[in-house]
XYZ file of C-alpha atoms in Angstrom:
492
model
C -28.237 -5.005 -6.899
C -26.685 -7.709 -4.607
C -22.233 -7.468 -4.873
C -21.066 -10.198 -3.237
C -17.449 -9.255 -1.699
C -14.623 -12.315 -0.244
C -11.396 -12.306 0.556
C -9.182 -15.418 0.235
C -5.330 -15.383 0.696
C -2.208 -17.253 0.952
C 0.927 -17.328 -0.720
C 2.060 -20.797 -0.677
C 5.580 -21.749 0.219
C 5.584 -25.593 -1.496
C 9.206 -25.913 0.243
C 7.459 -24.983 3.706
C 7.446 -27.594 6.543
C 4.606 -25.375 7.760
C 1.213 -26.844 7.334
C -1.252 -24.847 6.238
C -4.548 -25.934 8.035
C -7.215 -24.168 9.293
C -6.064 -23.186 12.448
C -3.494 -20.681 10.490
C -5.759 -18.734 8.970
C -7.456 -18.387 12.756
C -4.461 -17.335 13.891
C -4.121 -14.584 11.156
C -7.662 -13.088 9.887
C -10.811 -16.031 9.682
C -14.034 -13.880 9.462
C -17.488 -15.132 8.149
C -20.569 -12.976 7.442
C -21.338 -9.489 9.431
C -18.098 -10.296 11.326
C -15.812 -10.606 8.103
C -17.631 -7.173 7.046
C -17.300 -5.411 10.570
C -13.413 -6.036 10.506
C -12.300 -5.271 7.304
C -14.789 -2.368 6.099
C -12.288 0.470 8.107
C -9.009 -0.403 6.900
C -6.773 0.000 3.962
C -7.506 -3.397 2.452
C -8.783 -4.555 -0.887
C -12.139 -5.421 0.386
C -12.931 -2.196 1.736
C -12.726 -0.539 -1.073
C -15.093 -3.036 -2.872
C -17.502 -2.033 -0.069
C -17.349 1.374 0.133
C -17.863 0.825 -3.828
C -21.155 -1.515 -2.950
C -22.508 1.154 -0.491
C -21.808 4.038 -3.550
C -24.008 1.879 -5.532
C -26.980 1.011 -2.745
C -26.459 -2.634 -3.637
C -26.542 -5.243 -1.068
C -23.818 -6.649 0.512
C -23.046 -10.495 1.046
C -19.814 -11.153 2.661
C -19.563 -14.410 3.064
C -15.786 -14.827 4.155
C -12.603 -13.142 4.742
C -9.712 -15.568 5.202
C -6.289 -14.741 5.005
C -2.978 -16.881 6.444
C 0.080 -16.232 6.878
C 2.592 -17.760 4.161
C 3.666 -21.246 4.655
C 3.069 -24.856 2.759
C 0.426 -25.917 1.236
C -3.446 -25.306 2.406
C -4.757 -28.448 3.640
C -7.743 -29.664 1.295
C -10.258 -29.010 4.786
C -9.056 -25.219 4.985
C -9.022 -24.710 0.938
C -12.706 -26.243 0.823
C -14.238 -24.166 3.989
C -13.511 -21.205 2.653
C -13.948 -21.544 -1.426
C -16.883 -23.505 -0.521
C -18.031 -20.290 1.547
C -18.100 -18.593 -1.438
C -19.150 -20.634 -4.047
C -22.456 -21.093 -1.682
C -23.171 -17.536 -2.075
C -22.905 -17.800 -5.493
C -25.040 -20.551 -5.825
C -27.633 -18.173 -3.483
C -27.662 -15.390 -5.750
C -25.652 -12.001 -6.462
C -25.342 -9.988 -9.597
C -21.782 -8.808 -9.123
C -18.846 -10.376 -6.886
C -15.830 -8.541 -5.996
C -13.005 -10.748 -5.213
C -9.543 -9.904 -3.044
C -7.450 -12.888 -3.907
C -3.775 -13.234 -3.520
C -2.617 -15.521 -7.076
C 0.045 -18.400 -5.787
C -1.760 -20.870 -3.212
C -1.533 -24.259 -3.623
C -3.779 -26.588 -1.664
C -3.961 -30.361 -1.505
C -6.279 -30.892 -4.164
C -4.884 -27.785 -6.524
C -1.978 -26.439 -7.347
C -3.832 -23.478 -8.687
C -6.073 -22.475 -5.357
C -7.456 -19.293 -7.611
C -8.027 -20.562 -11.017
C -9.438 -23.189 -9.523
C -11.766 -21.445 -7.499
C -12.645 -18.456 -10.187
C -13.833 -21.851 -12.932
C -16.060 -23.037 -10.118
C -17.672 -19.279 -9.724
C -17.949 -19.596 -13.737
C -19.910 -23.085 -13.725
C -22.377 -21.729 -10.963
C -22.810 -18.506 -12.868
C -21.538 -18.530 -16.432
C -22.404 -14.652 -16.852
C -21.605 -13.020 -13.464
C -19.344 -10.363 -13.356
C -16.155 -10.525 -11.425
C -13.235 -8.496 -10.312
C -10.257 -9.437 -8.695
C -7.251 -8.222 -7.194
C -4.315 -10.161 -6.840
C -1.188 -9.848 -5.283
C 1.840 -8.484 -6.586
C 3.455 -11.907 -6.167
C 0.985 -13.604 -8.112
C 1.865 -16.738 -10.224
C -0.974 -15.955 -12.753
C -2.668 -18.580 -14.576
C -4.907 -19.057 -17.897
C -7.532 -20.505 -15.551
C -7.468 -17.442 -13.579
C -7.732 -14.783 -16.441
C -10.158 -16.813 -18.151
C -13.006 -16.933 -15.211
C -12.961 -13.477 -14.465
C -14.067 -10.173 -15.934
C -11.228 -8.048 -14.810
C -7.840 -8.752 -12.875
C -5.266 -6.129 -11.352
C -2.259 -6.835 -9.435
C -0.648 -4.670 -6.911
C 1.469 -2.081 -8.078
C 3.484 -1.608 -4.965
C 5.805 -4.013 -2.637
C 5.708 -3.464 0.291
C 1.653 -3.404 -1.020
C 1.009 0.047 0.229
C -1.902 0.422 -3.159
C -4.489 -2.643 -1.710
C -7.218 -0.409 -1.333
C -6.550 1.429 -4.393
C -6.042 -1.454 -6.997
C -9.418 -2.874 -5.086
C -11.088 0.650 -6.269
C -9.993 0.361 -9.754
C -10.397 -2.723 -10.961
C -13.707 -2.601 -8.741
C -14.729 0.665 -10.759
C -14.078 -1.424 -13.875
C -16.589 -4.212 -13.576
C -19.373 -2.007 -12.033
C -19.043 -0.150 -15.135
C -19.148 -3.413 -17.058
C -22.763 -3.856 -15.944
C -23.580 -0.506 -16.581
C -22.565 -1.190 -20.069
C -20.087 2.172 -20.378
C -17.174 -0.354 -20.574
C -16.576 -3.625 -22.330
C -13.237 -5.533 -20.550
C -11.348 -7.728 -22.528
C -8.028 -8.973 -20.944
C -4.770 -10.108 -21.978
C -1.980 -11.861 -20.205
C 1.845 -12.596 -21.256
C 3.349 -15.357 -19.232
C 7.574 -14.850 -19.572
C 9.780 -17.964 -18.670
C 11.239 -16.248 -15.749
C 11.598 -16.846 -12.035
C 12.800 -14.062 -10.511
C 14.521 -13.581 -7.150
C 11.864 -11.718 -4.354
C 14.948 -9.820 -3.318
C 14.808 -7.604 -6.741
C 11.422 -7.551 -6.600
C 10.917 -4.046 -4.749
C 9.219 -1.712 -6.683
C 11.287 1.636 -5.760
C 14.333 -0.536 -7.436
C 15.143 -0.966 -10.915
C 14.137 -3.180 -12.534
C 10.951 -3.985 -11.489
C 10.673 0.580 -10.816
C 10.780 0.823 -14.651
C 7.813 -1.752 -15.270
C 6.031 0.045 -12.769
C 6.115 3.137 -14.875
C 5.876 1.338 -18.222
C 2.154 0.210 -16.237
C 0.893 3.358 -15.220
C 1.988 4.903 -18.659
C -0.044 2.310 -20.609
C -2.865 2.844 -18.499
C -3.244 6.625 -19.555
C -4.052 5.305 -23.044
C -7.270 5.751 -23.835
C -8.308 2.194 -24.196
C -6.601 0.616 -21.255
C -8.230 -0.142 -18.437
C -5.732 -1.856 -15.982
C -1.860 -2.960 -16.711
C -0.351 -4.724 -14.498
C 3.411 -6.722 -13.741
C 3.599 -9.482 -11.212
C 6.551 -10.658 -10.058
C 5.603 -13.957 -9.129
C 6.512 -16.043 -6.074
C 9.390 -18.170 -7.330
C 9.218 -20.718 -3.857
C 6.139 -22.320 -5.265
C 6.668 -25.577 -6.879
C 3.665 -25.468 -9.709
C 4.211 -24.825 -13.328
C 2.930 -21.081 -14.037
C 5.371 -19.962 -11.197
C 7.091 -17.107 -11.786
C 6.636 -13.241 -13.653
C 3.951 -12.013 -15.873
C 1.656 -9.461 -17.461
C -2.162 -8.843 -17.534
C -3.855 -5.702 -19.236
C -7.327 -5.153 -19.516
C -8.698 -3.022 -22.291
C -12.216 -1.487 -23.138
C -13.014 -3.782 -26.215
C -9.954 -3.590 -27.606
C -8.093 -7.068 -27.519
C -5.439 -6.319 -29.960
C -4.389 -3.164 -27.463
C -4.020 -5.334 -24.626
C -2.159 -8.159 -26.444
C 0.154 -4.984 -27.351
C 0.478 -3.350 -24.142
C 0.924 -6.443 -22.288
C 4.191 -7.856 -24.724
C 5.600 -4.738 -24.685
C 5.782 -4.838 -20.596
C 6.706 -8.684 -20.613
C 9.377 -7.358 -23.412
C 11.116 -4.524 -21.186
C 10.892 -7.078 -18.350
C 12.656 -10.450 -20.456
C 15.192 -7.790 -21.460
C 16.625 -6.733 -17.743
C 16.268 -10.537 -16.754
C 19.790 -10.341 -15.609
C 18.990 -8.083 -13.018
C 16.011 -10.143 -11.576
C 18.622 -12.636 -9.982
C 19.942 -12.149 -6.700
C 24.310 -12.621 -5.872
C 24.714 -12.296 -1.776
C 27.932 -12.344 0.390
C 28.932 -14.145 2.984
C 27.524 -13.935 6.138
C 30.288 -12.559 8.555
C 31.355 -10.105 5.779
C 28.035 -8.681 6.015
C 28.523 -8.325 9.992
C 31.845 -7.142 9.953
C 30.339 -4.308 7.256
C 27.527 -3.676 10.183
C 29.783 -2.858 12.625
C 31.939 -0.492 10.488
C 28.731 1.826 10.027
C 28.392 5.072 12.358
C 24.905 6.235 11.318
C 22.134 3.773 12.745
C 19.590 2.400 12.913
C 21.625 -0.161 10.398
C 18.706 -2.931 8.999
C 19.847 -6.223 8.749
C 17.344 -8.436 6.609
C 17.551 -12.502 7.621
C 15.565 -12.473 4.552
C 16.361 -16.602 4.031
C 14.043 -17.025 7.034
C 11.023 -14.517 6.029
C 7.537 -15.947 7.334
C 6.026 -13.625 4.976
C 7.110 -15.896 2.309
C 7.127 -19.017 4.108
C 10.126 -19.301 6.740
C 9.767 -21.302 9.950
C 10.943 -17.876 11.245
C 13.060 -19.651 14.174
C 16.338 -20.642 11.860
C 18.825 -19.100 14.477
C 21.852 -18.427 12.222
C 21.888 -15.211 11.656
C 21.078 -14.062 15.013
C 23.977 -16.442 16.306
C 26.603 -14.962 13.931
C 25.830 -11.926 15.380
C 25.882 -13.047 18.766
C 29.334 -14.875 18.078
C 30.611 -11.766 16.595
C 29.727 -9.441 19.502
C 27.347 -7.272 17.768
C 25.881 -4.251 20.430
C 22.866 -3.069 20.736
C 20.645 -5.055 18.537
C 17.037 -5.760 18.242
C 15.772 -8.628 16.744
C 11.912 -9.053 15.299
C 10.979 -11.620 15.664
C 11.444 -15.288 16.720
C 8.731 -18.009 16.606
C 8.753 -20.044 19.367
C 5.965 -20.798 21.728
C 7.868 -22.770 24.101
C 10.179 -20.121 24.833
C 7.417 -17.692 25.347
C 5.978 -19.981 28.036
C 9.387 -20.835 29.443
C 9.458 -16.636 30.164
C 6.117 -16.259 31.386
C 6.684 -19.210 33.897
C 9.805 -17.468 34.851
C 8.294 -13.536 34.989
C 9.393 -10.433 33.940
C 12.970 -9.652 35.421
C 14.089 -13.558 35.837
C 17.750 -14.452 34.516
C 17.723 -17.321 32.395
C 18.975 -19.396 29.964
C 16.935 -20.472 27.008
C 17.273 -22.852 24.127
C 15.676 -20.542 21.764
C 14.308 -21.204 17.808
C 15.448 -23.856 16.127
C 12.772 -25.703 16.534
C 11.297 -26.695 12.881
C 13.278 -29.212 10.482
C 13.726 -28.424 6.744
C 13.619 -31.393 5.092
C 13.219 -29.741 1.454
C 16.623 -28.254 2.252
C 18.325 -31.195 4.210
C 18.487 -28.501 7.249
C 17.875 -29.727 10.842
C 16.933 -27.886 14.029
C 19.373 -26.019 15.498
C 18.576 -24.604 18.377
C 20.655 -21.615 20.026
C 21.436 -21.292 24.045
C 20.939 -17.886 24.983
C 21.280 -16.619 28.410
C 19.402 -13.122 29.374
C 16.399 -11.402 30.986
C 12.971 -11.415 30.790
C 12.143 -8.173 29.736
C 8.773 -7.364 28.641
C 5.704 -10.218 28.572
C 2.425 -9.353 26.392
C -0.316 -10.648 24.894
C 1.002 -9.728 21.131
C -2.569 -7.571 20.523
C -1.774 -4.515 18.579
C -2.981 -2.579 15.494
C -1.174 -1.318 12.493
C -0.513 1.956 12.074
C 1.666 2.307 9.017
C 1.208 2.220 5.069
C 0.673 -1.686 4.701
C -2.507 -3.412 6.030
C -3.639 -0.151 7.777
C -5.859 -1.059 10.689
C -5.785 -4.921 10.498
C -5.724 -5.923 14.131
C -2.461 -8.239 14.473
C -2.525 -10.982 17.121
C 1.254 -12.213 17.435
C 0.320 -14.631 20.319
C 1.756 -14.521 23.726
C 4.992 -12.458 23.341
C 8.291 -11.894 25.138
C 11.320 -9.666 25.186
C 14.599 -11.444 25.838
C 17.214 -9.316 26.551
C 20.986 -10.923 25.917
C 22.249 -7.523 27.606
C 23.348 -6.511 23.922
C 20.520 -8.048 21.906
C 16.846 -7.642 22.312
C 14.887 -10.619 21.033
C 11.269 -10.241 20.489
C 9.786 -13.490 21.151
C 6.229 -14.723 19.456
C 3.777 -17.455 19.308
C 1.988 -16.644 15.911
C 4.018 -16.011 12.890
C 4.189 -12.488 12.230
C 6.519 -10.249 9.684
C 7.715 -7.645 10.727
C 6.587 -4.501 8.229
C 5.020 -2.030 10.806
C 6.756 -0.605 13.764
C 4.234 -1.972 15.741
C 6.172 -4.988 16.207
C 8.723 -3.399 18.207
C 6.534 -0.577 19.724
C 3.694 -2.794 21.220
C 6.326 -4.787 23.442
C 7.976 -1.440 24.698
C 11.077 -0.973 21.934
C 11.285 1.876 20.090
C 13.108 0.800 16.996
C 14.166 4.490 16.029
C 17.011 4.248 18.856
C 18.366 1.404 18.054
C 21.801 0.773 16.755
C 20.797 -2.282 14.979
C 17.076 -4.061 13.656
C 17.604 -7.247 13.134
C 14.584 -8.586 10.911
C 13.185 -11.513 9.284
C 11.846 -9.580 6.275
C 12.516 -8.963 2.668
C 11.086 -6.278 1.298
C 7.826 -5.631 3.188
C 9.849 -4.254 6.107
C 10.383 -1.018 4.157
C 6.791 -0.049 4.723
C 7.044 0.728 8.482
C 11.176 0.781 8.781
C 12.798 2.438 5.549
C 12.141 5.772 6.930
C 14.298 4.955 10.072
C 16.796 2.822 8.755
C 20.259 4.812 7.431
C 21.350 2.080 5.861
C 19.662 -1.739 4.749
C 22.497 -5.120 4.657
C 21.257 -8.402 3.606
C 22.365 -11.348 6.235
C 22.401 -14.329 4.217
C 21.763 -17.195 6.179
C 19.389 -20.376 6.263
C 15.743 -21.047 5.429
C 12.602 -22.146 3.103
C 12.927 -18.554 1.792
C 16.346 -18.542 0.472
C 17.244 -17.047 -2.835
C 19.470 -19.594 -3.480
C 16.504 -21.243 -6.021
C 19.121 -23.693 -7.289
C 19.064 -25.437 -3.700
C 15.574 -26.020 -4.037
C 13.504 -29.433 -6.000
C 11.265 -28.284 -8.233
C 9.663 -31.252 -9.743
C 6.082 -29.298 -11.626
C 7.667 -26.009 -12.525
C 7.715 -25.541 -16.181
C 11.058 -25.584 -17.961
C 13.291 -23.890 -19.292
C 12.750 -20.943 -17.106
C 15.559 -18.513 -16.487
C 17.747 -18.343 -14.480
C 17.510 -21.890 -13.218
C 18.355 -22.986 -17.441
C 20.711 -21.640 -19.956
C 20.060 -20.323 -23.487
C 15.982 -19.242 -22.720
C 14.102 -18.042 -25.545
C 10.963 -15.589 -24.921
């Protein structure tokens, strides 16, 4: 038997000045053939688990691509093409399974539906091949994508700590598809709401309760895989936002059941899917009334995992303004500070016109900028491998990084886009986060992976950025509507 096993990923920001070329997914994970196998066979990602599945099995492996990027706009039509067309060519060669590790909301050039789009063109090459995907747990699911595959599963976890374990299962499920013990049939409920990332986590209610309704239905005898997405509300195509998909062993009026019933307990805690913040210096003045620390503080509005420019310098001047002590900050794009520091050496005073760099148009923001003056601390090469729960192993490559050092904040400095979910980001420029008095990152939920063990207590800074939760601010022009809660009176 010959499994063919790809990765391709990206979560697509549509309100992103970013452009998402091919260069980006360089800078994050680009890996074709043996080399795409060699990095990814050892770590805790989907495609691993496929693999160790295809080596149970003594099938062949073809792994024609891995290519994952880190959030922004939309894929440039080049970048989309290299690496569907990477896989659709070893389709066309010949393989008798193919195990997919797809993420569910990236929109290219040519598509807004980067997934379906590329699952239908699988299907034309090879009407009757079996294939499994995972997808992420921000997935805006489509009828394109659950009608080209044989079996789709979502993440059950955010932060994702269960990649390699949803890749296992639903891998499981279409291997025993061709050995004829199972027969998948899936289902998917599509509910007209857009719900806010920030009550997304899944060790908060509501989205904890769905979890469990999942894993119950899945201990019925007929279900497969259950799944809830929460969608990716910053993407500007019409099947954005939260749904269901269960997959059943021949039994399609089970997983039309199973699947309402989730979508059901999910359209009836809507309420508490939207997100109501405070006002910035509130949320300061709160941080420095805390005695316990490390105290988080979450510039979630300017999250590159979800799209930010991550240089928007308001929240870290607030703080600045508002004498904050003993803060470190992860992290700050800008290359041209980075070389600025490494021109000047490790020890040099200086003053820098940090971040601010990027213009918003989508939001009518401009470039702002912030004059900081400090020490270089700590130069690097931003090389370091994770250690924690999420993307075990992946080698990370943040660019040429810096430490800037205010005297009461510590400012990690980056070239490459990076969130901040593993310690790693601290510890492999010489911070160790745990002594802190205050973390300072541009995260939203994935930072609990690596920090909520060390953090006493978690604030939300509202500030600026592509990733606000402020949906109303944002121009949807495809998105279906109604949709709650950007319309009243919404009937599901």
């Amino acid at each position: 038997m010959k499994i063919l096993i790809a990765m391709m990923k990206h979560e697509t920001n549509t309100f992103s000045p970013i452009v998402t070329d091919w260069q980006r997914f360089e800078n994050w994970s680009a890996h074709f053939g043996h080399k795409a196998l060699a990095f990814y066979e050892h770590t805790g990602m989907p495609v691993a688990a496929y693999t160790k599945l295809a080596r149970e099995a003594g099938a062949d492996i073809v792994f024609p691509v891995a290519a994952e990027a880190m959030p922004a706009g939309i894929v440039t039509a080049e970048a989309y093409d290299r690496v569907s067309d990477a896989i659709c060519d070893a389709v066309v060669a010949g393989c008798d399974l193919a195990l997919l590790d797809l993420h569910g909301a990236m929109v290219a050039e040519t598509t807004l539906d980067g997934e379906g789009t590329l699952l239908e063109r699988i299907r034309s090459i090879a009407p009757d091949l079996p294939i499994a995907v995972t997808c992420d747990f921000h997935c805006n699911l489509t009828r394109k994508m659950v009608d080209n595959c044989t079996a789709l599963i979502g993440y059950k976890t955010y932060p994702h700590v269960d990649m390699y374990q949803v890749g296992m299962q639903v891998g499981r499920i279409v291997l025993d598809s061709v050995a004829g013990k199972v027969h998948p049939v899936m289902v998917h409920t599509q509910l007209p709401l857009l719900s806010h990332t920030l009550k997304q986590g899944t060790d908060d209610q509501p989205v904890k309760s769905l979890i469990t309704a999942c894993r119950e239905a899945e201990t019925r005898d007929s279900v497969l895989a259950a799944t809830f997405f929460g969608g990716f509300p910053l993407a500007d195509v019409p099947d954005a936002g939260s749904s269901t998909v269960v997959v059943a062993d021949a039994d399609k009026l089970v997983a039309e059941r199973q699947s309402r019933d989730i979508a059901d307990l999910a359209w009836r805690q809507r309420a508490h899917f939207v997100y109501h913040g405070s006002s910035l210096p509130e949320t300061i003045d709160e941080a420095k009334r805390l005695s316990e620390h490390p105290v988080i503080l979450l510039d979630h509005a300017d999250n590159c995992g979800s799209g930010g420019t991550q240089d928007v310098m308001a929240v870290i001047r607030e703080l600045i303004e508002r004498d904050l002590d003993g803060v470190a900050v992860a992290a700050v794009c800008d290359p041209e500070a980075v070389v600025h520091m490494q021109q000047a050496g490790v020890g040099a005073e200086m003053t820098l016109m940090l971040g601010g760099k990027t213009d918003m148009p989508s939001l009518s923001l401009e470039a702002k900028p912030l004059q900081v003056k400090g020490t270089v601390r700590v130069l690097t090469d931003g090389r370091w491998t994770v250690r924690g729960p999420m993307y075990t192993g992946v080698q990370v490559d943040m660019g040429p990084s810096a430490v800037f050092d205010t005297g009461k904040v510590k400012i990690v400095v980056v070239s490459v886009h990076h969130e901040p979910w593993d310690l790693g980001v601290f510890t492999s420029v010489g911070i160790q986060p745990q002594h802190e008095k205050y973390l300072l990152l541009k995260s939203r939920i994935h930072y609990r992976a690596g920090f909520a063990s060390i953090g006493k207590k978690t604030l939300l800074c509202d500030g600026e950025g592509v990733t606000t939760s402020r949906n109303e601010l944002l121009d949807f022009q495809n998105l279906r509507r109604p949709i709650y809660p950007l319309d009243e009176d919404v009937v599901f």
